[in-house]
mmCIF file of C-alpha atoms in Angstrom:
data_model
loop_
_atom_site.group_PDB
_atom_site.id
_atom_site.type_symbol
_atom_site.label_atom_id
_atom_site.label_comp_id
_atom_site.label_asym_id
_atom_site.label_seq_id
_atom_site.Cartn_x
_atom_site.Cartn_y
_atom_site.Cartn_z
ATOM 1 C CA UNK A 1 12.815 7.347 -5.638
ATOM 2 C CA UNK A 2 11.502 5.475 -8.496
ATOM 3 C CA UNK A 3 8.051 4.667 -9.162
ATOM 4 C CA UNK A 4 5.686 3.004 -11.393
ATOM 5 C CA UNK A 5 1.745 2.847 -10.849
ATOM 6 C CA UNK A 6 0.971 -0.130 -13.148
ATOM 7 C CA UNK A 7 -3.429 0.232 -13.636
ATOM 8 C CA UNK A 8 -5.646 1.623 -11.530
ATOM 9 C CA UNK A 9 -7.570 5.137 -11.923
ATOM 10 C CA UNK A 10 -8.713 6.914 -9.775
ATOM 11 C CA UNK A 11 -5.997 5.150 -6.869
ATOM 12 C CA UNK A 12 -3.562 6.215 -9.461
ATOM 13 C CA UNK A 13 -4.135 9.630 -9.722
ATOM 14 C CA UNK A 14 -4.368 9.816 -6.363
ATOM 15 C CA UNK A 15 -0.862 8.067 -6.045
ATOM 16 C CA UNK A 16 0.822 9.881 -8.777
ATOM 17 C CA UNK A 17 -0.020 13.646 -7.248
ATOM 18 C CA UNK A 18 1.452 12.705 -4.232
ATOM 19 C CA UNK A 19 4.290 10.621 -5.635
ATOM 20 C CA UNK A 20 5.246 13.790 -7.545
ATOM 21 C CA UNK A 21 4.343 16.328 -5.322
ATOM 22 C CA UNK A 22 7.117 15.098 -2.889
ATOM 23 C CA UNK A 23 9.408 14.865 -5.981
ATOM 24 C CA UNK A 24 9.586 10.737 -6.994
ATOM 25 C CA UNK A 25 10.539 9.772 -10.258
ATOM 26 C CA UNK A 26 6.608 8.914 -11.463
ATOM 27 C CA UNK A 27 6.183 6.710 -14.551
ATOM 28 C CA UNK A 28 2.089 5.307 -15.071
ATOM 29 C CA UNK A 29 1.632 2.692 -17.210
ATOM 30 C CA UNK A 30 -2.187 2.068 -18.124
ATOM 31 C CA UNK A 31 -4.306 0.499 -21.351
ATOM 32 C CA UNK A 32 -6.838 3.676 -21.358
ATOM 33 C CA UNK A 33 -5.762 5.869 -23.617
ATOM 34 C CA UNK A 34 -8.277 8.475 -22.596
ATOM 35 C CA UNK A 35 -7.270 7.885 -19.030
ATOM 36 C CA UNK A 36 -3.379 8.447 -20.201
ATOM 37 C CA UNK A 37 -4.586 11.671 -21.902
ATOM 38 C CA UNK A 38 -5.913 12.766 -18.870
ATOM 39 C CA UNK A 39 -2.739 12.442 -16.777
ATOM 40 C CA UNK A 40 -0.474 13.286 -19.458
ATOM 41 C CA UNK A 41 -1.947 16.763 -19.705
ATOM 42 C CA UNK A 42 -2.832 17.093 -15.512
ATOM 43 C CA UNK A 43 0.517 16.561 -14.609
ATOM 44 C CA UNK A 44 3.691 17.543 -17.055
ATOM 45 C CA UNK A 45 6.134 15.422 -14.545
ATOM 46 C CA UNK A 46 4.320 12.333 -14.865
ATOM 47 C CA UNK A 47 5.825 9.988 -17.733
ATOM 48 C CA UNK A 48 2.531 8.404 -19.180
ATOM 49 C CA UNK A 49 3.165 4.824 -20.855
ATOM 50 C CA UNK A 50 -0.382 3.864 -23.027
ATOM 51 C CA UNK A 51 -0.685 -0.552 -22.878
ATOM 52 C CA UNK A 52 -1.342 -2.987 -21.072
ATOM 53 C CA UNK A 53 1.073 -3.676 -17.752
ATOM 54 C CA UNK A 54 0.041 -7.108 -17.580
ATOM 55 C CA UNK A 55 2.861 -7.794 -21.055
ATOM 56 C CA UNK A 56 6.310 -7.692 -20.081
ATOM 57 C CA UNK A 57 6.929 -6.034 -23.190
ATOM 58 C CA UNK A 58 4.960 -2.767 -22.465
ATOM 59 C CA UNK A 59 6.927 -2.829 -19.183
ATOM 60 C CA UNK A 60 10.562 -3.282 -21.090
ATOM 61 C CA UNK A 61 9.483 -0.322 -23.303
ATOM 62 C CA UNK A 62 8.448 1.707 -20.352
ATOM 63 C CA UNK A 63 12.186 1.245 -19.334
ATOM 64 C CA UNK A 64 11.775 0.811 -15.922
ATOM 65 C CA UNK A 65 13.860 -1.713 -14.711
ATOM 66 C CA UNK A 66 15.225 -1.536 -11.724
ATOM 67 C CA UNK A 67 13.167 1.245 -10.098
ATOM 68 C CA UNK A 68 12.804 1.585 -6.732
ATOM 69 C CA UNK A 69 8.810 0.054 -6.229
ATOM 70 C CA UNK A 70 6.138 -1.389 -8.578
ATOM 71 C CA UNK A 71 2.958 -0.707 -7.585
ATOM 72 C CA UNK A 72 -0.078 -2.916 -9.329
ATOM 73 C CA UNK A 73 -4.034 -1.141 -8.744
ATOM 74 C CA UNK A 74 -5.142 -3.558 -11.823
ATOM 75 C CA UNK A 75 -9.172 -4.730 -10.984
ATOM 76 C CA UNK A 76 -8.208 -8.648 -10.849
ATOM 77 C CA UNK A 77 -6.340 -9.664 -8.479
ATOM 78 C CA UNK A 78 -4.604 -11.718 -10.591
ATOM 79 C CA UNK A 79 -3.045 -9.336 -13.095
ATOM 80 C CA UNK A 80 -1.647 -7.597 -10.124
ATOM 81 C CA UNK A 81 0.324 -10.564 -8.694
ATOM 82 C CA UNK A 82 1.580 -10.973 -12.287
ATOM 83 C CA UNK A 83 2.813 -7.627 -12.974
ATOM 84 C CA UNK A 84 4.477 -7.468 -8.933
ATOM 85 C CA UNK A 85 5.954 -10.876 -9.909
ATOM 86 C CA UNK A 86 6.929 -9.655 -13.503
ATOM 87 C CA UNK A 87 8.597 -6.542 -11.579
ATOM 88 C CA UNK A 88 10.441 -8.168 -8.859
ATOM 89 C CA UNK A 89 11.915 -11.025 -11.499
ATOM 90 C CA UNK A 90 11.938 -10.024 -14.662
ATOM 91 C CA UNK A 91 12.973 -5.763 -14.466
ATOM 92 C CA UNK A 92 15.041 -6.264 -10.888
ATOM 93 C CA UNK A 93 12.367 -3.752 -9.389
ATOM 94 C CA UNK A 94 13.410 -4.206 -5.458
ATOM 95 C CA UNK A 95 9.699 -3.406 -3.679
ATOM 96 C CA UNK A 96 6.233 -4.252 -4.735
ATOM 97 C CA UNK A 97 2.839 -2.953 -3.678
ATOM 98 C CA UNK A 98 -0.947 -4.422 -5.023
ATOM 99 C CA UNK A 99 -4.172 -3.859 -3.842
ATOM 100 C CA UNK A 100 -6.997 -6.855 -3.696
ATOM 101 C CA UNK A 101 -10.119 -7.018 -3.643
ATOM 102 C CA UNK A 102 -10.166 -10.506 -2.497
ATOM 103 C CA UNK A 103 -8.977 -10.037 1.062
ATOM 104 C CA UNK A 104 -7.775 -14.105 1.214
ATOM 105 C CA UNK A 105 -5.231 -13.246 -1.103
ATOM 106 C CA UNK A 106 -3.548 -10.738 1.071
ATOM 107 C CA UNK A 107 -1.535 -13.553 2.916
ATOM 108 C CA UNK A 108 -1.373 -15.838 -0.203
ATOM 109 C CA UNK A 109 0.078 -12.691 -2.252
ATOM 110 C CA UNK A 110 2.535 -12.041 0.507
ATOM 111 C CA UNK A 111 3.764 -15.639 0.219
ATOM 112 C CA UNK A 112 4.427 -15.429 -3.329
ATOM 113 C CA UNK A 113 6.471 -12.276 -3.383
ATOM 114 C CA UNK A 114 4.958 -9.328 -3.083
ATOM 115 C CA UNK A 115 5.821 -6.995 -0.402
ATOM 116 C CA UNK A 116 2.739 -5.243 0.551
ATOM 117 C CA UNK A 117 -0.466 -6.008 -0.162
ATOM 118 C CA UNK A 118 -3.451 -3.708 0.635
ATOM 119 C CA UNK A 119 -6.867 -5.027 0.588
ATOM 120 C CA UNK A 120 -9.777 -2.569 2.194
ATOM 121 C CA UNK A 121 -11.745 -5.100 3.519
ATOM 122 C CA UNK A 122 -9.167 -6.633 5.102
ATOM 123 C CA UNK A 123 -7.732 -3.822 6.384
ATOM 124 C CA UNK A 124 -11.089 -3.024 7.893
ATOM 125 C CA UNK A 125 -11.368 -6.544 9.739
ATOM 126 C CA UNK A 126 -7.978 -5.751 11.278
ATOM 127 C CA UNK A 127 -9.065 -2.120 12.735
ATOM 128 C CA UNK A 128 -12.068 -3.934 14.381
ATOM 129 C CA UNK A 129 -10.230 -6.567 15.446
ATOM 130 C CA UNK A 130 -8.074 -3.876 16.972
ATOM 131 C CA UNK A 131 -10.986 -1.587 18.076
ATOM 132 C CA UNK A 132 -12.543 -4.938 20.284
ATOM 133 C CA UNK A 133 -9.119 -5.337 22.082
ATOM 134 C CA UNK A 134 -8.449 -1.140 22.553
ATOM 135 C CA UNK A 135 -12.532 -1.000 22.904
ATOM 136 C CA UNK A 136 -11.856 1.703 25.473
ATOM 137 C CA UNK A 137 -9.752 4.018 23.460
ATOM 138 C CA UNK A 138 -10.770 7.780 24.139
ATOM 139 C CA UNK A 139 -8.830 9.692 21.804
ATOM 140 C CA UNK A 140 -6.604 9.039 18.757
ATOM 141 C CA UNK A 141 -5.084 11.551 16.760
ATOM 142 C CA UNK A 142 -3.622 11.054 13.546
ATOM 143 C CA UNK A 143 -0.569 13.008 12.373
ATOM 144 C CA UNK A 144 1.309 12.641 9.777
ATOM 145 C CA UNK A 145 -0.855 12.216 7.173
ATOM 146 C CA UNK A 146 -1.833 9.175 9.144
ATOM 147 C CA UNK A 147 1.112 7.280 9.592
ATOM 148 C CA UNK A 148 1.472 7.728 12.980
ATOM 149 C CA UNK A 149 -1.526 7.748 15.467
ATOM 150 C CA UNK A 150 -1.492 9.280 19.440
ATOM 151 C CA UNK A 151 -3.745 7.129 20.945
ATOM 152 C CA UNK A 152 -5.056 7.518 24.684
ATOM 153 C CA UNK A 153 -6.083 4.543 26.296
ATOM 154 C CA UNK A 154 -7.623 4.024 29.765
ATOM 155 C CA UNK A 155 -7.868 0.259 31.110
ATOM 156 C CA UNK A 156 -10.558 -0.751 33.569
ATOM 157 C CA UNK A 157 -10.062 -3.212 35.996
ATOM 158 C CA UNK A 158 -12.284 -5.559 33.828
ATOM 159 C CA UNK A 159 -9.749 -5.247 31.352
ATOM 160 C CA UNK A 160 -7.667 -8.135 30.396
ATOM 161 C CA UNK A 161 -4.495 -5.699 30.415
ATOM 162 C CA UNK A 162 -5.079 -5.199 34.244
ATOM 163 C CA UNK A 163 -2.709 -5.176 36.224
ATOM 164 C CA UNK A 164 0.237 -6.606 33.984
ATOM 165 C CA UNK A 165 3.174 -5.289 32.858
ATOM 166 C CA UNK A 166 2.754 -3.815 29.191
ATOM 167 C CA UNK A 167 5.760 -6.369 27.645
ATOM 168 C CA UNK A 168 2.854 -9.429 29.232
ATOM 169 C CA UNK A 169 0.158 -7.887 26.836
ATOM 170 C CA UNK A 170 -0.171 -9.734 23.663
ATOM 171 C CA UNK A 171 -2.567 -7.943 22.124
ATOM 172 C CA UNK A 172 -0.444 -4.680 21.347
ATOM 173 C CA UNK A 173 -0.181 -4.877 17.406
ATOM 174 C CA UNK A 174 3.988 -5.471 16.834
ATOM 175 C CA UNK A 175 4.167 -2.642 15.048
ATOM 176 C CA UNK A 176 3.171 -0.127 18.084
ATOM 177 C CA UNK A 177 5.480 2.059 20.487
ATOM 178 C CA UNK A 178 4.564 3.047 23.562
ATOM 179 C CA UNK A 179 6.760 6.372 24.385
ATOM 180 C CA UNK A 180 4.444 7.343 27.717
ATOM 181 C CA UNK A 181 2.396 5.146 30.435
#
């Protein structure tokens, strides 16, 4: 695949050694030049665009249109939905990822375009929120590299999943499978 990591720092470091570890087509497009320096000499795959992503003429130079995803880790939330938006419309780039730091914006974001949007905060709400309905949850492993977690659950009578049928249980996440009961 096709990827540019439009901001960020330390996220896109991150991003781009695994991007390019599993062999993706890794372009970084950042305003610190010292930063650029930096990944330019850590990784020799990486193709290291200095400016800003936030002008759509920094991304035409970077001559990334239509690659596979766009991913935004700018500090405002605002630049990010801009360069997503500028990605999707403007270069034909098919997916888009930003991060937030305003966890409102994660729905808002998702209404205006872009595909995924990660915010930690929220994210955090959502594994409490899940950790009060599975509050009884005695084991979870996570394998592969955490995209898929084993999770044992035992439900008490008390438990508003008592006695029902798991397809009458509406608090399973949609996203779940259940392979064993």
């Amino acid at each position: 695949m096709k990827i540019v990591i439009a901001g960020g720092a330390t996220e896109s470091e991150f991003l781009a050694e695994m991007l390019i570890r599993k062999g993706h087509t890794t372009v970084l497009i950042n305003e610190d030049k010292n930063f650029c320096d930096l990944m330019a000499s850590k990784f020799k795959e990486l193709m290291v665009i200095i400016g800003d992503p936030r002008n759509l003429s920094v991304l035409f130079e970077a001559e990334i249109e239509r690659f596979d995803i766009m991913i935004s880790l700018c500090s405002e939330d605002a630049d990010n939905l801009s360069i997503c938006q500028m990605g999707k419309k403007m270069l034909g780039i098919e997916k888009n990822l930003c991060s937030v730091t305003n966890p409102k914006n994660v729905q808002i974001f998702a209404k205006l375009g872009v595909d995924h949007v990660v915010s930690s905060a929220y994210l955090i709400a959502e594994m409490l929120k899940n950790a009060a309905v599975l509050e009884n949850m005695i084991q979870a492993l996570p394998i592969e590299e955490g995209k898929i977690v084993l999770g044992e659950i035992i439900v008490s009578q008390e438990s508003p999943a008592a006695n029902k049928y798991v397809k009458e249980i509406k608090e399973i996440p949609e996203d779940s499978i259940i392979s064993c009961v």
